Short mmCIF file of C-alpha atoms and ligand atoms in Angstrom, two decimals:
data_model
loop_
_atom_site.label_atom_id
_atom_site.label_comp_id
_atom_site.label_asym_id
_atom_site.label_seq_id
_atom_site.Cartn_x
_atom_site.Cartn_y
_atom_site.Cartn_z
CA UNK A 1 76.14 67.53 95.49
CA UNK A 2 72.97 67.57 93.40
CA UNK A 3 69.73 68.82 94.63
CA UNK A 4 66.67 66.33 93.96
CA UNK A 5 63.20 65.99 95.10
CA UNK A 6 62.59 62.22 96.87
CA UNK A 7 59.53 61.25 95.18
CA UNK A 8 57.25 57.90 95.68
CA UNK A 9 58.44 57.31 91.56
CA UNK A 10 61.84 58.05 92.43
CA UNK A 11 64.43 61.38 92.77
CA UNK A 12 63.34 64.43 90.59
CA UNK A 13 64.91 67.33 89.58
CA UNK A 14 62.91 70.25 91.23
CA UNK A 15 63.54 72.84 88.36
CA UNK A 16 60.80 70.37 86.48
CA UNK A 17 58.10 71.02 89.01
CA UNK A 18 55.75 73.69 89.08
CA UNK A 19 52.77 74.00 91.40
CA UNK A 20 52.80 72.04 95.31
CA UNK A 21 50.48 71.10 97.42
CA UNK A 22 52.47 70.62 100.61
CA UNK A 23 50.17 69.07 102.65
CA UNK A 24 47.81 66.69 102.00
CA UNK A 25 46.52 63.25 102.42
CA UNK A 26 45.97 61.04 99.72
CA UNK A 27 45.58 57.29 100.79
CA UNK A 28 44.54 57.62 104.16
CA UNK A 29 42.63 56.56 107.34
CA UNK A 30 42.09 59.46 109.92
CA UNK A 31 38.79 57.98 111.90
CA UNK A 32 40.35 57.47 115.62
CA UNK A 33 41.15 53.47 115.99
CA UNK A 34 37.79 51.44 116.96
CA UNK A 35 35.89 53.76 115.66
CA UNK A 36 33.96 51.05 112.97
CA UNK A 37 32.55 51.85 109.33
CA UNK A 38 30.44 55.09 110.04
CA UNK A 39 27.53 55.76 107.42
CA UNK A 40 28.19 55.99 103.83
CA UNK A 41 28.44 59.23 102.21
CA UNK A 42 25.33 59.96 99.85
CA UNK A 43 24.27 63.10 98.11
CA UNK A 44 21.77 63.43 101.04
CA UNK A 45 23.68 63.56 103.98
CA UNK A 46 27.58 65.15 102.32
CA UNK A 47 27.14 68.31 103.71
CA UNK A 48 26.25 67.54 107.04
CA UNK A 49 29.25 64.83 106.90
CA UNK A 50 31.32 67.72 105.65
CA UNK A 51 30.52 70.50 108.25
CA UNK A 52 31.25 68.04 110.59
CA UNK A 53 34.53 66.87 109.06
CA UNK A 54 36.18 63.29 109.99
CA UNK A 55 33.19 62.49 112.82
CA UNK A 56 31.50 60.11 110.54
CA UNK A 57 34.23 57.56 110.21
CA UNK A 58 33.41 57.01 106.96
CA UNK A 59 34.12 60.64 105.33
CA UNK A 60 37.37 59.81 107.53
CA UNK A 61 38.83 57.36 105.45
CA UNK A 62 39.50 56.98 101.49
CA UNK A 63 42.07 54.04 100.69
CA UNK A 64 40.55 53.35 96.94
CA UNK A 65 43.80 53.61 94.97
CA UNK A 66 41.57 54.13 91.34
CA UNK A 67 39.42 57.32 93.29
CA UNK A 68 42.93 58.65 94.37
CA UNK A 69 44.22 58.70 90.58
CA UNK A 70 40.54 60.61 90.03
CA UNK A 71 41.51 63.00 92.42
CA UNK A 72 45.06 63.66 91.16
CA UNK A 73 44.17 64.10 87.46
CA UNK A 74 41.91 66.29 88.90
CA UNK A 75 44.28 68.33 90.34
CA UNK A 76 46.69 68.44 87.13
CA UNK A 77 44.41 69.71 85.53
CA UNK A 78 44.38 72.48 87.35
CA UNK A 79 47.83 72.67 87.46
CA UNK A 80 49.50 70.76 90.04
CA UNK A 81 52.65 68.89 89.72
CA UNK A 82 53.62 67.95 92.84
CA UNK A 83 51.25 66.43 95.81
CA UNK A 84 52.63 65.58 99.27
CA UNK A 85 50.87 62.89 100.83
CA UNK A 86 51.37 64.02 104.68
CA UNK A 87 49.89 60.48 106.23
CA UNK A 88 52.51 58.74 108.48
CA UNK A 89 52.53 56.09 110.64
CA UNK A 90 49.46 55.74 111.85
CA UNK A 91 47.26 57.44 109.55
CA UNK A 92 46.92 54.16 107.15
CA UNK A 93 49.65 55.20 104.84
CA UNK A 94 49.76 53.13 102.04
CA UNK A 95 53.96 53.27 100.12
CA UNK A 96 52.96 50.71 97.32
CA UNK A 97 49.23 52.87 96.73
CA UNK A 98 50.97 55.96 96.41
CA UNK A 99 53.26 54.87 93.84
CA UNK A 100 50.76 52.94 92.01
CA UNK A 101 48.77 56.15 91.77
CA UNK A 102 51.65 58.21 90.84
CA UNK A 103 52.42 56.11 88.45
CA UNK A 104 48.78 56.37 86.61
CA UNK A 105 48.58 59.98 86.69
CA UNK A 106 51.85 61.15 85.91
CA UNK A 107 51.23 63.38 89.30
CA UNK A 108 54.46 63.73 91.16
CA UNK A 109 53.44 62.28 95.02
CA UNK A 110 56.25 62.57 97.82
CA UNK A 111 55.47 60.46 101.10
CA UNK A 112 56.34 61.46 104.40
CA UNK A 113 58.27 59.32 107.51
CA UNK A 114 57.17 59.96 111.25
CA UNK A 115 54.81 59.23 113.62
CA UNK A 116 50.80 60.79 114.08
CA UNK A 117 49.10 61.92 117.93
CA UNK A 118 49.22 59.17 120.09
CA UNK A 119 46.20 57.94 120.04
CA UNK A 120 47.08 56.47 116.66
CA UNK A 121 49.84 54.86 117.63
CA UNK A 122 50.37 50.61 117.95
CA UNK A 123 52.07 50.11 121.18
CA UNK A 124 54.69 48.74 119.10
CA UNK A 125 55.81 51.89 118.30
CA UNK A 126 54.97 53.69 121.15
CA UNK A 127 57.48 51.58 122.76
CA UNK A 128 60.26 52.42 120.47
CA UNK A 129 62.92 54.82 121.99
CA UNK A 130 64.60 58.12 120.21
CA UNK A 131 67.48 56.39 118.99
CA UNK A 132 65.25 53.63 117.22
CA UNK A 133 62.86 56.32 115.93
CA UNK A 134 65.59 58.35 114.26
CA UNK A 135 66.49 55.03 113.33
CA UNK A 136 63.48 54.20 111.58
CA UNK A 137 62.72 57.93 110.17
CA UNK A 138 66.22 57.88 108.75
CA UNK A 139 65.85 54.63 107.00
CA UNK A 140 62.18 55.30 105.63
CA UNK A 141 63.78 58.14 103.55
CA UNK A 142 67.24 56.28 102.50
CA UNK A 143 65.76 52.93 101.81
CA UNK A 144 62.13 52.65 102.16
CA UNK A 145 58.50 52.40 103.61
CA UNK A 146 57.08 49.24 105.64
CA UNK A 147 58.87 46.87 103.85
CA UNK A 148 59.14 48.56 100.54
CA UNK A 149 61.62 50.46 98.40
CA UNK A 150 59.47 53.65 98.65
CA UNK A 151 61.06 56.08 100.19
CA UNK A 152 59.93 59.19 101.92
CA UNK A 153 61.01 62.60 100.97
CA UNK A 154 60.00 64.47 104.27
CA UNK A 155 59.84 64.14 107.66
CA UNK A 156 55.81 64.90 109.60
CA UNK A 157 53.39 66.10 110.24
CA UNK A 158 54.79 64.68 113.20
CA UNK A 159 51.68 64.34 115.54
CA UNK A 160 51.64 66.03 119.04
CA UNK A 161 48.79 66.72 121.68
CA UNK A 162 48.68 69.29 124.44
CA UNK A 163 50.03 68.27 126.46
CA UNK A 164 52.52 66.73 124.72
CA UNK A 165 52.56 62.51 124.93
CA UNK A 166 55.81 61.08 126.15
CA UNK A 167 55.57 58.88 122.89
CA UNK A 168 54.93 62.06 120.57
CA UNK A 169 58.68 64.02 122.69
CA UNK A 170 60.28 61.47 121.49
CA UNK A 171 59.15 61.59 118.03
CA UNK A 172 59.85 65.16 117.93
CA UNK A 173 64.06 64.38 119.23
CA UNK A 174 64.03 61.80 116.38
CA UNK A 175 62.57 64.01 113.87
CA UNK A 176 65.28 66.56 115.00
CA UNK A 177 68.18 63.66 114.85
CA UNK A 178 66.85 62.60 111.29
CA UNK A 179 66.44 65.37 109.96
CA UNK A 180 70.39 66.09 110.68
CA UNK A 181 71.12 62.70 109.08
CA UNK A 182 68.88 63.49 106.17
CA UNK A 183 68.58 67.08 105.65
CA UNK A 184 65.35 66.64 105.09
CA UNK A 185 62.26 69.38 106.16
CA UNK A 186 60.26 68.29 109.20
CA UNK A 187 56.68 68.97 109.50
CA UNK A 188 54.66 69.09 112.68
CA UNK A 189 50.91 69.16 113.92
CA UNK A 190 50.82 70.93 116.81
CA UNK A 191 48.69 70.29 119.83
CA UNK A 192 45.42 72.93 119.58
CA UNK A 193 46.93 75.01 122.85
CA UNK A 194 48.59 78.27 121.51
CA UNK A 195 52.12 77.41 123.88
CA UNK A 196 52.25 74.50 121.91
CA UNK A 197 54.05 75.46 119.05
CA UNK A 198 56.59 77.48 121.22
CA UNK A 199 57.13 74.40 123.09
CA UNK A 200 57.63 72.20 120.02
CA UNK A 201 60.19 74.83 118.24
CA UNK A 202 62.11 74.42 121.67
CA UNK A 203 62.57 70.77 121.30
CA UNK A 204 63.69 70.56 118.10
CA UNK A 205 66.12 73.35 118.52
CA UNK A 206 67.52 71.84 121.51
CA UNK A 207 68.05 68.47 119.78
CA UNK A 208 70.04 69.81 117.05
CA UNK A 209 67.30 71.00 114.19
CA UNK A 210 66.79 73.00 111.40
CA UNK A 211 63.81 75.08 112.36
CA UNK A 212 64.72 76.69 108.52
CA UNK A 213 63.68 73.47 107.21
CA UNK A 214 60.52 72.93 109.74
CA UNK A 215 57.45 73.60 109.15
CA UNK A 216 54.34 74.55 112.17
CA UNK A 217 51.33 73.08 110.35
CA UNK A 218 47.27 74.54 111.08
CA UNK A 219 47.79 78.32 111.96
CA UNK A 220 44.33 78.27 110.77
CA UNK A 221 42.74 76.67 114.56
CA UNK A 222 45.49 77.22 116.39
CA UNK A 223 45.95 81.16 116.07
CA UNK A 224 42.52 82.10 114.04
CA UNK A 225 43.01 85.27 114.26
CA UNK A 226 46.47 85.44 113.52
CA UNK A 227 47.87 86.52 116.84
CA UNK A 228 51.23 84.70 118.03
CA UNK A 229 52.24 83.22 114.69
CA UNK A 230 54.87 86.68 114.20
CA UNK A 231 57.15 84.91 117.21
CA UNK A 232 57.24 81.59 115.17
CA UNK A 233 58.21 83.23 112.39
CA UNK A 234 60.94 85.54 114.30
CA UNK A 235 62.75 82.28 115.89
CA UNK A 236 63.08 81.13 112.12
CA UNK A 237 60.76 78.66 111.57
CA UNK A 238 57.93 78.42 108.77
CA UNK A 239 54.19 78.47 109.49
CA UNK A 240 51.42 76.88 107.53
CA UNK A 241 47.75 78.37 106.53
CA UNK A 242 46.44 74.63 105.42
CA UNK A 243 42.34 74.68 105.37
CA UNK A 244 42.35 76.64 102.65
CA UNK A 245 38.88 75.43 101.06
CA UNK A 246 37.01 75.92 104.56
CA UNK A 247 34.98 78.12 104.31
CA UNK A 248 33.20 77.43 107.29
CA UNK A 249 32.91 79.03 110.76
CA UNK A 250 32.34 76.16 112.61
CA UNK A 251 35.56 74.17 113.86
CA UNK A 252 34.38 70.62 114.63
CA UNK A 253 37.29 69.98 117.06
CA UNK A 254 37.22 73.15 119.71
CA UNK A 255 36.01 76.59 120.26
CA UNK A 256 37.99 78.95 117.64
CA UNK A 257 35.88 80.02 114.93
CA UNK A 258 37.61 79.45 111.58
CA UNK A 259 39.29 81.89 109.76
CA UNK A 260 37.90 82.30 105.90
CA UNK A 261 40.31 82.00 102.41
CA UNK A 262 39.96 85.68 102.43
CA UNK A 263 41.39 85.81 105.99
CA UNK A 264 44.11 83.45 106.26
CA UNK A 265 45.31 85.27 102.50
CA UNK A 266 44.92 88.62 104.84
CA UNK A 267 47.18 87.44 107.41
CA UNK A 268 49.64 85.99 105.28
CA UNK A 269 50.02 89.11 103.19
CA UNK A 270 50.51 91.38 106.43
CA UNK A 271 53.38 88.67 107.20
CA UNK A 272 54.53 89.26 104.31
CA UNK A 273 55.00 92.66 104.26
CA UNK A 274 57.25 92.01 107.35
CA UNK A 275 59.21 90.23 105.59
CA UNK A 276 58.12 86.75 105.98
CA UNK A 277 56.72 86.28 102.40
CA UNK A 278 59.22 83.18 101.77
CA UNK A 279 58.25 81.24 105.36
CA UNK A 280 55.09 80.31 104.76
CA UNK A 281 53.35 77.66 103.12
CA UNK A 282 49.74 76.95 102.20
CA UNK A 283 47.65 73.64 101.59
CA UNK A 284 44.46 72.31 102.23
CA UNK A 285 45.67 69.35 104.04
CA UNK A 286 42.09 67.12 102.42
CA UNK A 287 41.75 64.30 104.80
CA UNK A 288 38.01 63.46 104.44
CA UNK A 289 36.21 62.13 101.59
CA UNK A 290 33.77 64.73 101.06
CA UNK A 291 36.32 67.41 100.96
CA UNK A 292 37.37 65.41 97.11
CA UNK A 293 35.61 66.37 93.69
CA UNK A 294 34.54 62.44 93.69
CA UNK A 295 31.95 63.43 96.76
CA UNK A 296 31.10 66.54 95.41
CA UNK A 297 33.95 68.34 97.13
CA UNK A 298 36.54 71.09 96.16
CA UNK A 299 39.59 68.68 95.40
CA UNK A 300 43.12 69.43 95.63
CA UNK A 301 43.52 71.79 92.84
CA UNK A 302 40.88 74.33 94.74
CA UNK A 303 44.15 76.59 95.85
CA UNK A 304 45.24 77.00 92.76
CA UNK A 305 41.87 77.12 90.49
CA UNK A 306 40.36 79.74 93.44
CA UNK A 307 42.20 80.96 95.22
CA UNK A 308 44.78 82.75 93.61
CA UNK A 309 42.08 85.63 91.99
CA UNK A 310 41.67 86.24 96.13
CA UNK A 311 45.72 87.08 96.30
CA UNK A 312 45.54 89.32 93.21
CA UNK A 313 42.04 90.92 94.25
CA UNK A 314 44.17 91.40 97.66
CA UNK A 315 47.07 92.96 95.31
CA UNK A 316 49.54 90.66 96.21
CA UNK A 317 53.14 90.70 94.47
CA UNK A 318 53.43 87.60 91.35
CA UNK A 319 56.66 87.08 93.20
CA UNK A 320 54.40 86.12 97.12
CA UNK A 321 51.98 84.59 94.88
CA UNK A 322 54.71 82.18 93.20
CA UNK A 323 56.76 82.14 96.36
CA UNK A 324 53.10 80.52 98.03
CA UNK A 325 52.25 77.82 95.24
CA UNK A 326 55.51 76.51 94.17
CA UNK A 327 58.66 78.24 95.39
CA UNK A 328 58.74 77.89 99.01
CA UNK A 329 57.12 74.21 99.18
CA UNK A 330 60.17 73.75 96.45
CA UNK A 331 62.93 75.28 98.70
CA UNK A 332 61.41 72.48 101.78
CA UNK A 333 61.31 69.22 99.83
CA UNK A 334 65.09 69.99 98.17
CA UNK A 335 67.45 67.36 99.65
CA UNK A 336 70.95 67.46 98.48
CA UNK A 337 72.02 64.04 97.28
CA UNK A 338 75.90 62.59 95.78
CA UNK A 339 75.94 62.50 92.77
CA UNK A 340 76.41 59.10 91.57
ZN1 ZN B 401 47.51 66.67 107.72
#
């Protein structure tokens, strides 16, 4: 068996990758369907668009293939090697884009199977049952993406609401079943209710997954300050501190108020010192325009140009610190393969 990384470019070796970021969006289309062309970002209005995140369908949406390669030199050169583009079916993905982009920047992209919130969702593929969405997940990271030879290297963020959609169940038993097919890491955005990521861990355990290899996306809104994330963590699973770069109170989707870079990097290393150091991952999971250096924004390289002189002001080991950027993301998107 050899261990590879499923990239948009092809399989990788990981021991050539340094820096992740393990979720974010890259060609995408977030702005809830019907929701038309929204105003067009200017230097006037960005921060208000920004504060209030994907409302103005417009800041929700960036499909320009040359502004993605922007963004992604961007990022290498501030050291990342490695993006993962976390938009799946229904969030506008876009197979042929991503490898089009990877290709021009030399930036290592991996692309993700699965199925977003409801909402998204055709009723084509709301319709589909767990057999044919295990079906589908499976063969979107053995032989390709809508059509294409691209193939996904992880499975999520699998989409759920609270409560949980019949549609989005099912995608969480396929994820499970593919994932056992696959061995690849599943990802999941949790409904914003704080028994929903209990709820989800019990699905996917009871339909045969890996919670080892799965990964409970935006601790950030769903536990701001940090309470009932330690019992996630306890039944094995990994938890995820992904709005890094929001450094804003204000939560445009419910009544938390959001935890700082200083904070989440606070709860983390308290985790940490319980032993939990190699279960968590961190992103900035950038899914509006004006979160991008092209719209005056902080980019995807913002968690590793600023934020780690937080983790050492906060003292934190190299070996968390690497363990954070690279190791741990590493360790989720390592798929054991035949050799030929
Ligand atoms: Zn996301």
């Amino acid at each position: 068996m050899q261990s590879i990384v499923r990239t948009v470019s092809g399989d990788i070796a990981p021991d050539t990758l340094g820096p992740i970021a393990f979720h974010e969006h890259l060609l995408f289309d977030i702005a809830p369907p019907g929701s038309g062309a929204g105003t067009p970002i200017t230097m006037h209005n960005r921060w208000q668009a920004d504060y209030l995140s994907n409302v103005n369908p417009a800041n929700a949406r960036q499909t320009d293939r040359n502004a993605a390669a922007d963004e992604l030199r961007a990022f290498a050169a501030d050291g990342g090697t490695l993006l993962v583009d976390q938009s799946v079916i229904g969030l506008g993905r876009d197979p042929e884009g991503q490898r089009a982009v990877a290709r021009a920047t030399g930036v290592a992209v991996v692309a993700a199977t699965g199925t977003y919130t409801a909402p998204y969702l055709s009723e084509a593929i709301k319709a589909l049952s767990v057999a044919q969405l295990a079906d589908l997940f499976t063969a979107e990271i053995t032989e390709g993406m809508d059509g294409t030879d691209v193939r996904a290297g992880l499975i999520g963020e699998i989409g759920c609401s609270w409560p949980l959609e019949p549609a989005e169940h099912r995608a969480l038993i396929a994820a499970a079943q593919a994932q056992r097919r696959t061995g690849a890491a599943v990802s999941v955005h949790p409904g914003r209710h704080p028994d929903a990521c209990g709820q989800i861990l019990d699905i996917l355990e009871e339909s045969g997954g890996d919670l080892s290899r799965t990964v409970l996306c935006h601790m950030d809104r769903t536990y701001p300050d940090g309470t009932g994330v330690l019992p996630l963590l306890e039944r094995g699973a990994n938890v995820e501190w992904d709005f890094f770069g929001i450094e804003q109170s204000h939560y445009w989707m419910g009544e938390v108020v959001l935890p700082t870079d200083l904070d989440r990097l606070h709860l983390i290393h308290d985790l940490a010192r319980r032993g939990f150091g190699d279960r968590i991952t961190i992103s900035q999971d950038i899914c509006t325009r004006t979160r991008m250096i092209g719209w005056g924004g902080h980019g995807y390289g913002h968690f590793l140009r600023n934020v780690p002189p937080l983790m050492r002001r906060l003292s934190m080991a190299p070996d968390l610190i690497d363990a954070l950027l690279r190791r741990t993301p590493l360790r989720l998107l390592t798929l054991k393969e035949k050799s030929p």
